[in-house]
Coordinates of C-alpha atoms in Angstrom, one line a residue:
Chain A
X74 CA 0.0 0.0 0.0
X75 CA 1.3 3.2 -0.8
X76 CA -0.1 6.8 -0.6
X77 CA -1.3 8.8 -3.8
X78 CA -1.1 12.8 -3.9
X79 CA -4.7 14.0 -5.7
X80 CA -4.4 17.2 -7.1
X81 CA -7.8 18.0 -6.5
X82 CA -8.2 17.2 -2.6
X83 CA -4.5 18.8 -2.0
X84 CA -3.6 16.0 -0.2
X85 CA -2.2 12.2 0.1
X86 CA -4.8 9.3 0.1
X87 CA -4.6 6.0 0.6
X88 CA -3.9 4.2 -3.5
X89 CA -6.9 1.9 -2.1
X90 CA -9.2 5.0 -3.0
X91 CA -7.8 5.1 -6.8
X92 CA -7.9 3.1 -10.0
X93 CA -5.4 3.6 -12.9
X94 CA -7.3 4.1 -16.1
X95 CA -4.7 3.7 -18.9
X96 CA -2.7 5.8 -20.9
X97 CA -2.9 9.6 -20.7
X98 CA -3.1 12.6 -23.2
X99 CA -5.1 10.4 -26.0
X100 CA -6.7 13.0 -28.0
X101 CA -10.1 12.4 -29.8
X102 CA -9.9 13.0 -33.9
X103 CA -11.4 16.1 -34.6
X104 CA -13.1 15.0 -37.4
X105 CA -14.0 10.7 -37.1
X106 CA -15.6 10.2 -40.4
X107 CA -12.2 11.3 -42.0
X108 CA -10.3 9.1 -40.1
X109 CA -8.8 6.1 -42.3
X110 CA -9.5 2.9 -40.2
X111 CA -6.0 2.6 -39.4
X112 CA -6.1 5.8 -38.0
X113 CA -9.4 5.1 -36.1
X114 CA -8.1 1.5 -34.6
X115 CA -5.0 3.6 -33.4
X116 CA -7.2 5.5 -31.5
X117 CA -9.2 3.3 -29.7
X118 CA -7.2 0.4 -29.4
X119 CA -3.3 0.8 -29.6
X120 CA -1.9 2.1 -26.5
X121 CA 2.1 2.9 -26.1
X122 CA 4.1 0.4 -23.1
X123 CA 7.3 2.2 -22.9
X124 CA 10.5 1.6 -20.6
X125 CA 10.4 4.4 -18.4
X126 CA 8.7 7.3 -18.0
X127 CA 4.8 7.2 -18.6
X128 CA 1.5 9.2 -18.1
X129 CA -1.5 7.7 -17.0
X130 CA -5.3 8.6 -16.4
X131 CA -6.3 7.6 -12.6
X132 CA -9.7 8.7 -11.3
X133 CA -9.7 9.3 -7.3
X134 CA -12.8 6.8 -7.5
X135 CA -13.9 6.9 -3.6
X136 CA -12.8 10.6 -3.0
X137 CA -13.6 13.7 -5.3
X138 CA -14.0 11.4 -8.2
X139 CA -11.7 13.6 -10.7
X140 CA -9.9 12.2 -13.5
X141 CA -6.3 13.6 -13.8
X142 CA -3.0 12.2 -14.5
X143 CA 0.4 10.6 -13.0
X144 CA 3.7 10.3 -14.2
X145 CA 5.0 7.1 -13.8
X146 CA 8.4 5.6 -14.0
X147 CA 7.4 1.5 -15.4
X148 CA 10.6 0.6 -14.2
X149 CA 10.9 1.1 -10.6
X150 CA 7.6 2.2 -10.4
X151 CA 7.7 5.6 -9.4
X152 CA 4.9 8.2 -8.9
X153 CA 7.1 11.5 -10.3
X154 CA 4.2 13.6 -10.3
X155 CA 0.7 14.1 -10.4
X156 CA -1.1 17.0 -12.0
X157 CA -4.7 17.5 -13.3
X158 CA -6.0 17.1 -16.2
X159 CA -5.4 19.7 -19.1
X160 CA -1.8 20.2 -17.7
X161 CA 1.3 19.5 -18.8
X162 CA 3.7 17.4 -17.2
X163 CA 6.8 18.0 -16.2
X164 CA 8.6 14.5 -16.3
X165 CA 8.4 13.6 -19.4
X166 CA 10.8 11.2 -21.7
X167 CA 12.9 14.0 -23.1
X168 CA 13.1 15.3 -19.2
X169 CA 13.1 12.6 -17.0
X170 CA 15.2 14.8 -14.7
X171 CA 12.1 17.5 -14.7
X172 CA 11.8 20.5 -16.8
X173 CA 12.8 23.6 -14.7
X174 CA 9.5 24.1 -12.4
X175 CA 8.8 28.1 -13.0
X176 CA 8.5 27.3 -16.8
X177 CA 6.0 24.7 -16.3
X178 CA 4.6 27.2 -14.3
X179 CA 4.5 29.7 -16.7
X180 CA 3.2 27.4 -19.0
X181 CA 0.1 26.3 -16.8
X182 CA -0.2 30.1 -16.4
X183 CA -0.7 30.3 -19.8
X184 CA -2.9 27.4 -20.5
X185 CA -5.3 28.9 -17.7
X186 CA -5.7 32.6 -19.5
X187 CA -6.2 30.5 -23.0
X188 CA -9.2 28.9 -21.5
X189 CA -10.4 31.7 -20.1
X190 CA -10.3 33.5 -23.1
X191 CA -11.8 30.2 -25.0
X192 CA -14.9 30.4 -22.0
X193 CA -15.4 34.3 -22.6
X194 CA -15.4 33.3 -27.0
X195 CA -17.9 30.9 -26.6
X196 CA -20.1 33.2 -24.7
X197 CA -20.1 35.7 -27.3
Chain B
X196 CA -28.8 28.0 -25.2
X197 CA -28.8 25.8 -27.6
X198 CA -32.0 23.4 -28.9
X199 CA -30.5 20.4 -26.9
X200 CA -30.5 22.2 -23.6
X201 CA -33.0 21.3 -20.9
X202 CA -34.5 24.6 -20.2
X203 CA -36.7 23.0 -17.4
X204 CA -36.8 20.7 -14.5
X205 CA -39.2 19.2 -11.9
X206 CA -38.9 19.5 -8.2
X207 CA -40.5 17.4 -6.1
X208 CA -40.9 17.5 -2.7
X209 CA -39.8 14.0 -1.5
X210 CA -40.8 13.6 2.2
X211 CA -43.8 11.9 2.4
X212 CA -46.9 13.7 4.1
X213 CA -47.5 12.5 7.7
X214 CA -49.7 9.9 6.8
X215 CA -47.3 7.5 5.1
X216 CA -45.0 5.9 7.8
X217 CA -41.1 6.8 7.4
X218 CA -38.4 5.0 8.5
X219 CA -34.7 5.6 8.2
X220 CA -32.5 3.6 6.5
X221 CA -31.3 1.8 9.7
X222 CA -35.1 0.6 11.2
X223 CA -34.5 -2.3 10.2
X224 CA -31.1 -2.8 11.3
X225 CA -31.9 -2.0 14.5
X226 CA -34.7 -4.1 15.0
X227 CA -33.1 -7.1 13.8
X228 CA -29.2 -6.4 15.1
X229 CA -30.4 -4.9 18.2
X230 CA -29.8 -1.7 20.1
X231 CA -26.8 -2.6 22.4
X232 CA -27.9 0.5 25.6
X233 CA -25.7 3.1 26.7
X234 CA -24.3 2.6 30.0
X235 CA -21.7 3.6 32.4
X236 CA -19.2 1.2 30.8
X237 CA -19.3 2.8 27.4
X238 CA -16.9 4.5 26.0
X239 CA -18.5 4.8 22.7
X240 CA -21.6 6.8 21.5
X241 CA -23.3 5.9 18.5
X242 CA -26.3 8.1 17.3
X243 CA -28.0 8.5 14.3
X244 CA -29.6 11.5 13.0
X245 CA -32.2 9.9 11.1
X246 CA -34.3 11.6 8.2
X247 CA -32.3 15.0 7.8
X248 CA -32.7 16.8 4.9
X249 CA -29.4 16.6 2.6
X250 CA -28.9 18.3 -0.8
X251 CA -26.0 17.8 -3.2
X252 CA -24.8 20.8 -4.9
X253 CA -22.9 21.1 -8.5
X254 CA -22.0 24.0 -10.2
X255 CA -19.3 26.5 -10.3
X256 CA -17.9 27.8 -6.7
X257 CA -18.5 31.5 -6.9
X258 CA -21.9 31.3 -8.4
X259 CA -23.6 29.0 -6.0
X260 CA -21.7 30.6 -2.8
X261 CA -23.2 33.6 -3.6
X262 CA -26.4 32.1 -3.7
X263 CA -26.2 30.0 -0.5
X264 CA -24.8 32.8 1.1
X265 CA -28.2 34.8 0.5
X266 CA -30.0 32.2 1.2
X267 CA -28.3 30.0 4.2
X268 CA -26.3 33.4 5.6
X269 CA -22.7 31.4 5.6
X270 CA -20.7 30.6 2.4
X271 CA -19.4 27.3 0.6
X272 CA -16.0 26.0 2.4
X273 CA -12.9 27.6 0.5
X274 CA -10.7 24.5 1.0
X275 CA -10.6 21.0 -0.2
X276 CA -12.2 18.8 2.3
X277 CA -13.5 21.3 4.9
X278 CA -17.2 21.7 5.9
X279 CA -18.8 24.8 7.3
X280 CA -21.7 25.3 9.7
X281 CA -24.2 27.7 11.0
X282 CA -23.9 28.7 14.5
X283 CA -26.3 26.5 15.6
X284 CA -24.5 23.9 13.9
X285 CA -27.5 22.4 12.7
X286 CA -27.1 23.3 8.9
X287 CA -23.6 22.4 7.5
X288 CA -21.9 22.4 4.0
X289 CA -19.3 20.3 3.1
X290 CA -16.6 20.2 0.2
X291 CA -16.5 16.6 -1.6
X292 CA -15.0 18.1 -5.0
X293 CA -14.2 21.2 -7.0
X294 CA -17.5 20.9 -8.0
X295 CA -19.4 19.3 -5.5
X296 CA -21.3 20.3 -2.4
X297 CA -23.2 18.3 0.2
X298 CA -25.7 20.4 2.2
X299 CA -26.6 18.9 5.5
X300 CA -30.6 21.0 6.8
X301 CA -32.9 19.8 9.4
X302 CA -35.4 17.3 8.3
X303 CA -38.1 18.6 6.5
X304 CA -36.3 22.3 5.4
X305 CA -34.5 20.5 2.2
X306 CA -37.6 21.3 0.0
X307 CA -37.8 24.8 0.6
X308 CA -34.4 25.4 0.3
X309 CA -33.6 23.8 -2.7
X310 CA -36.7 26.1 -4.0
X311 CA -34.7 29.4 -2.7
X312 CA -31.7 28.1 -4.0
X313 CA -33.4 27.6 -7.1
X314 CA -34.9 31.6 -7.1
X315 CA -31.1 32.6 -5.8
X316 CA -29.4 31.1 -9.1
X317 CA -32.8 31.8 -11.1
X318 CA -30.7 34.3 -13.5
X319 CA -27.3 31.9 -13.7
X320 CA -29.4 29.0 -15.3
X321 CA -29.9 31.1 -18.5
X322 CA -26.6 31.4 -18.8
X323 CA -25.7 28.6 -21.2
X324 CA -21.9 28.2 -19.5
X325 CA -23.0 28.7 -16.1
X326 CA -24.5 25.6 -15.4
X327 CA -25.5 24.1 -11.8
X328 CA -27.4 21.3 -10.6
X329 CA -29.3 20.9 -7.1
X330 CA -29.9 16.9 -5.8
X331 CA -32.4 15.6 -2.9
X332 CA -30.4 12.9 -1.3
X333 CA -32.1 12.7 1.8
X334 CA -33.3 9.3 1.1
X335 CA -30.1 8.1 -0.1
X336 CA -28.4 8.4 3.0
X337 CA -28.2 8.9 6.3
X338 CA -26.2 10.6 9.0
X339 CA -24.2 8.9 12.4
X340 CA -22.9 10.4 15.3
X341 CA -19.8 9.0 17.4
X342 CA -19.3 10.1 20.5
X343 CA -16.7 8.8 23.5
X344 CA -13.2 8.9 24.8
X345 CA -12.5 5.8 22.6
X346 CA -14.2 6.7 19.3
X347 CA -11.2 7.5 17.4
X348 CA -9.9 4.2 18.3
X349 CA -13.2 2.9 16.1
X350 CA -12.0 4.8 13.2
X351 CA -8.4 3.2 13.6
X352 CA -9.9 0.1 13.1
X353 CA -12.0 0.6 10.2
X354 CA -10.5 3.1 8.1
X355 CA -7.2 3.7 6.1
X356 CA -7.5 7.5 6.5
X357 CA -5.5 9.0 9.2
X358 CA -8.0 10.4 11.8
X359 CA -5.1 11.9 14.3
X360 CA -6.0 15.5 15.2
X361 CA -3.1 16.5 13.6
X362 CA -4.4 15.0 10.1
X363 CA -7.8 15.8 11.4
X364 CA -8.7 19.0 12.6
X365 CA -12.2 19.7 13.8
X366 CA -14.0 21.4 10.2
X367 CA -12.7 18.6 8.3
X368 CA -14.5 16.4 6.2
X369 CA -13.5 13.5 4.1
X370 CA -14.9 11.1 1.8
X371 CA -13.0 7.7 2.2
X372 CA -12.7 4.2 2.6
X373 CA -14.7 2.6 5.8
X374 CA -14.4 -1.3 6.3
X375 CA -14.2 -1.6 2.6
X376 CA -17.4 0.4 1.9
X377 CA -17.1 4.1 1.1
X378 CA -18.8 6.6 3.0
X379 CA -18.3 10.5 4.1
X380 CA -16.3 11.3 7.5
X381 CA -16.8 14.2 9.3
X382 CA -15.6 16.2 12.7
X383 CA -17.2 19.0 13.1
X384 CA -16.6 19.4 16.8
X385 CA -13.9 18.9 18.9
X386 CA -15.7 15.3 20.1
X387 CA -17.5 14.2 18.1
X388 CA -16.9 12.2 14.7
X389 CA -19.8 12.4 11.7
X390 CA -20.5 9.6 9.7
X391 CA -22.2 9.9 6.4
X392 CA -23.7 6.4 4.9
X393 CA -25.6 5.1 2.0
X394 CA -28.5 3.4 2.3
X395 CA -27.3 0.5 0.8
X396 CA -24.5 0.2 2.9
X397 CA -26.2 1.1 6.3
X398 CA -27.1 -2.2 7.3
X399 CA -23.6 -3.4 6.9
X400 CA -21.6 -0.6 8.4
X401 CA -24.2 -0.8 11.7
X402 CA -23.3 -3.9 12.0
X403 CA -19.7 -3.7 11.4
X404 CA -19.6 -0.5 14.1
X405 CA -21.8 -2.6 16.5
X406 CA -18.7 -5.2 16.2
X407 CA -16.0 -3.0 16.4
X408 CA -17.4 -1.2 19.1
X409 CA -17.9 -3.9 21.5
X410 CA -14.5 -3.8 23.2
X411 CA -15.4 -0.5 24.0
X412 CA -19.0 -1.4 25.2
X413 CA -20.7 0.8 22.5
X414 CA -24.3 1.8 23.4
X415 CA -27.0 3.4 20.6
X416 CA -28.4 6.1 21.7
X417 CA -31.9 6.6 20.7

């Protein structure tokens, strides 16, 4: 048993009060009827199983019950991070030794004005 | 709002006029496991604050506590997994996720609030992107009290979540694993513990607290 860090509640629970939910950052085709079926079966069944780093989906099932994400190391099976979902992670293959934290930061800062922006659009 | 947008809902007042007999989810629990009494011996307290009025609120934190502040006169918790309450302490709100509210009322008021609450937010649900939604739960669930020098000890035993003081201030609420079922634990005074349950698992967890709390002579209060 080992304890998992929720983004959402701020605080460590119990990994009893998760599930894992396979791989993260799988984006939907914009447009599915011009998918090729290659394309399509990609999509909804091919997932990645690397060495190493990895992102995955958990949902905090008996808690908030939010969806966000955890970087995972498949070899020694470390948590490096969790973060919610519509972020970017910070461990990723290319940094496995973590990008600097303020530009994430910056970055998340960013990603937050863009959907506020998006919000205000789509009330117009 | 677009074409696909329910512009309406029905509210229905689910608390059954006088005439129909009510009985909360543990009647039958306690007729058939028994009522262990209170006595000098115990240490532990159990309660139940049957047929309460409880309310599940969704929406967008700044919109509804501004409405439940009109209406209730105290706000929604700021934090993540913190419950307030009215002086009385009879009417409480709890935090169970960004989005997520659970109003605790006295029996018999959830009705007319979710009505006000409904008037308060009246202008936010023609807003297409300011969306909320209000839920009668009181038949859903039901609401324990422990009580006693040894009640914590109970929680030890049943629960993975750490319910030291120091992980467990009084205003705290959580919603965690308890004897394998799930339920909602809260401590809203210094001594005494709050224990939110399904219906479905009401039986069980009676049962399983009856157990627990026998080393510790546990009575029911009625």
């Amino acid at each position: 048993m080992f304890h998992i860090y929720c983004p959402y509640c701020e605080e460590h629970r119990e990994e009893e009060e998760f599930h894992p939910k396979g791989q993260a950052h799988i984006a939907r085709p914009e447009d599915p009827e011009a998918c090729s079926d290659e394309q399509w079966g990609d999509y909804l069944f091919f997932r990645d199983n690397p060495r190493g780093i990895h992102h995955e989906l958990w949902v905090h099932a008996v808690g908030c019950r939010k969806f966000f994400n955890i970087t995972r190391n498949t070899v020694s099976y470390e948590i490096l991070e969790t973060y919610k979902m519509g972020e970017a992670p910070r461990f990723t293959a290319e940094h496995p030794e973590g990008r600097p934290a303020e530009t994430v930061a910056a970055e998340r800062t960013a990603a937050g004005a863009d959907k506020v922006e998006r919000q205000q659009g789509a009330k117009a | 709002m677009s074409e696909q947008t329910a512009s309406w809902f029905n509210v229905y007042n689910v608390r059954p006029e006088t005439e129909v007999p009510t009985e909360s989810p543990l009647a039958w629990s306690c007729h058939h496991s028994g009522r262990p009494s209170v006595s000098e011996k115990s240490r532990v307290v159990l309660r139940e604050r049957a047929m309460l009025g409880h309310l599940i609120l969704r929406g967008g934190a700044i919109m509804l506590d501004e409405a439940v502040r009109e209406v209730l006169g105290f706000g929604l918790p700021g934090r993540p997994n913190t419950l307030t309450r009215d002086e009385s302490g009879e009417r409480s709100i709890q935090w169970l996720s960004p989005d997520e509210w659970l109003v605790i009322v006295p029996g018999g008021e959830e009705f007319d609030l979710e009505g006000k609450l409904r008037e308060a937010l009246g202008d936010a649900h023609d807003s297409s992107d300011n969306h909320y939604a209000i839920v009668n739960v009181s038949g859903g669930q039901t609401l324990l009290e422990l009580e006693g020098e040894c009640a914590r000890e109970l929680l030890m035993k049943s629960t993975p979540y750490d319910v030291h003081p120091d992980a467990f201030p009084v205003g705290k609420g959580v919603t965690t694993i308890f004897a394998k079922a799930s339920l909602i634990l809260r401590r809203p005074t210094e001594d005494r513990w709050e224990l939110v349950l399904r219906r479905s698992f009401a039986d069980y967890l009676y049962r399983w607290i009856l157990d627990a709390g026998r080393e510790y002579a546990i009575g029911v209060d009625a």
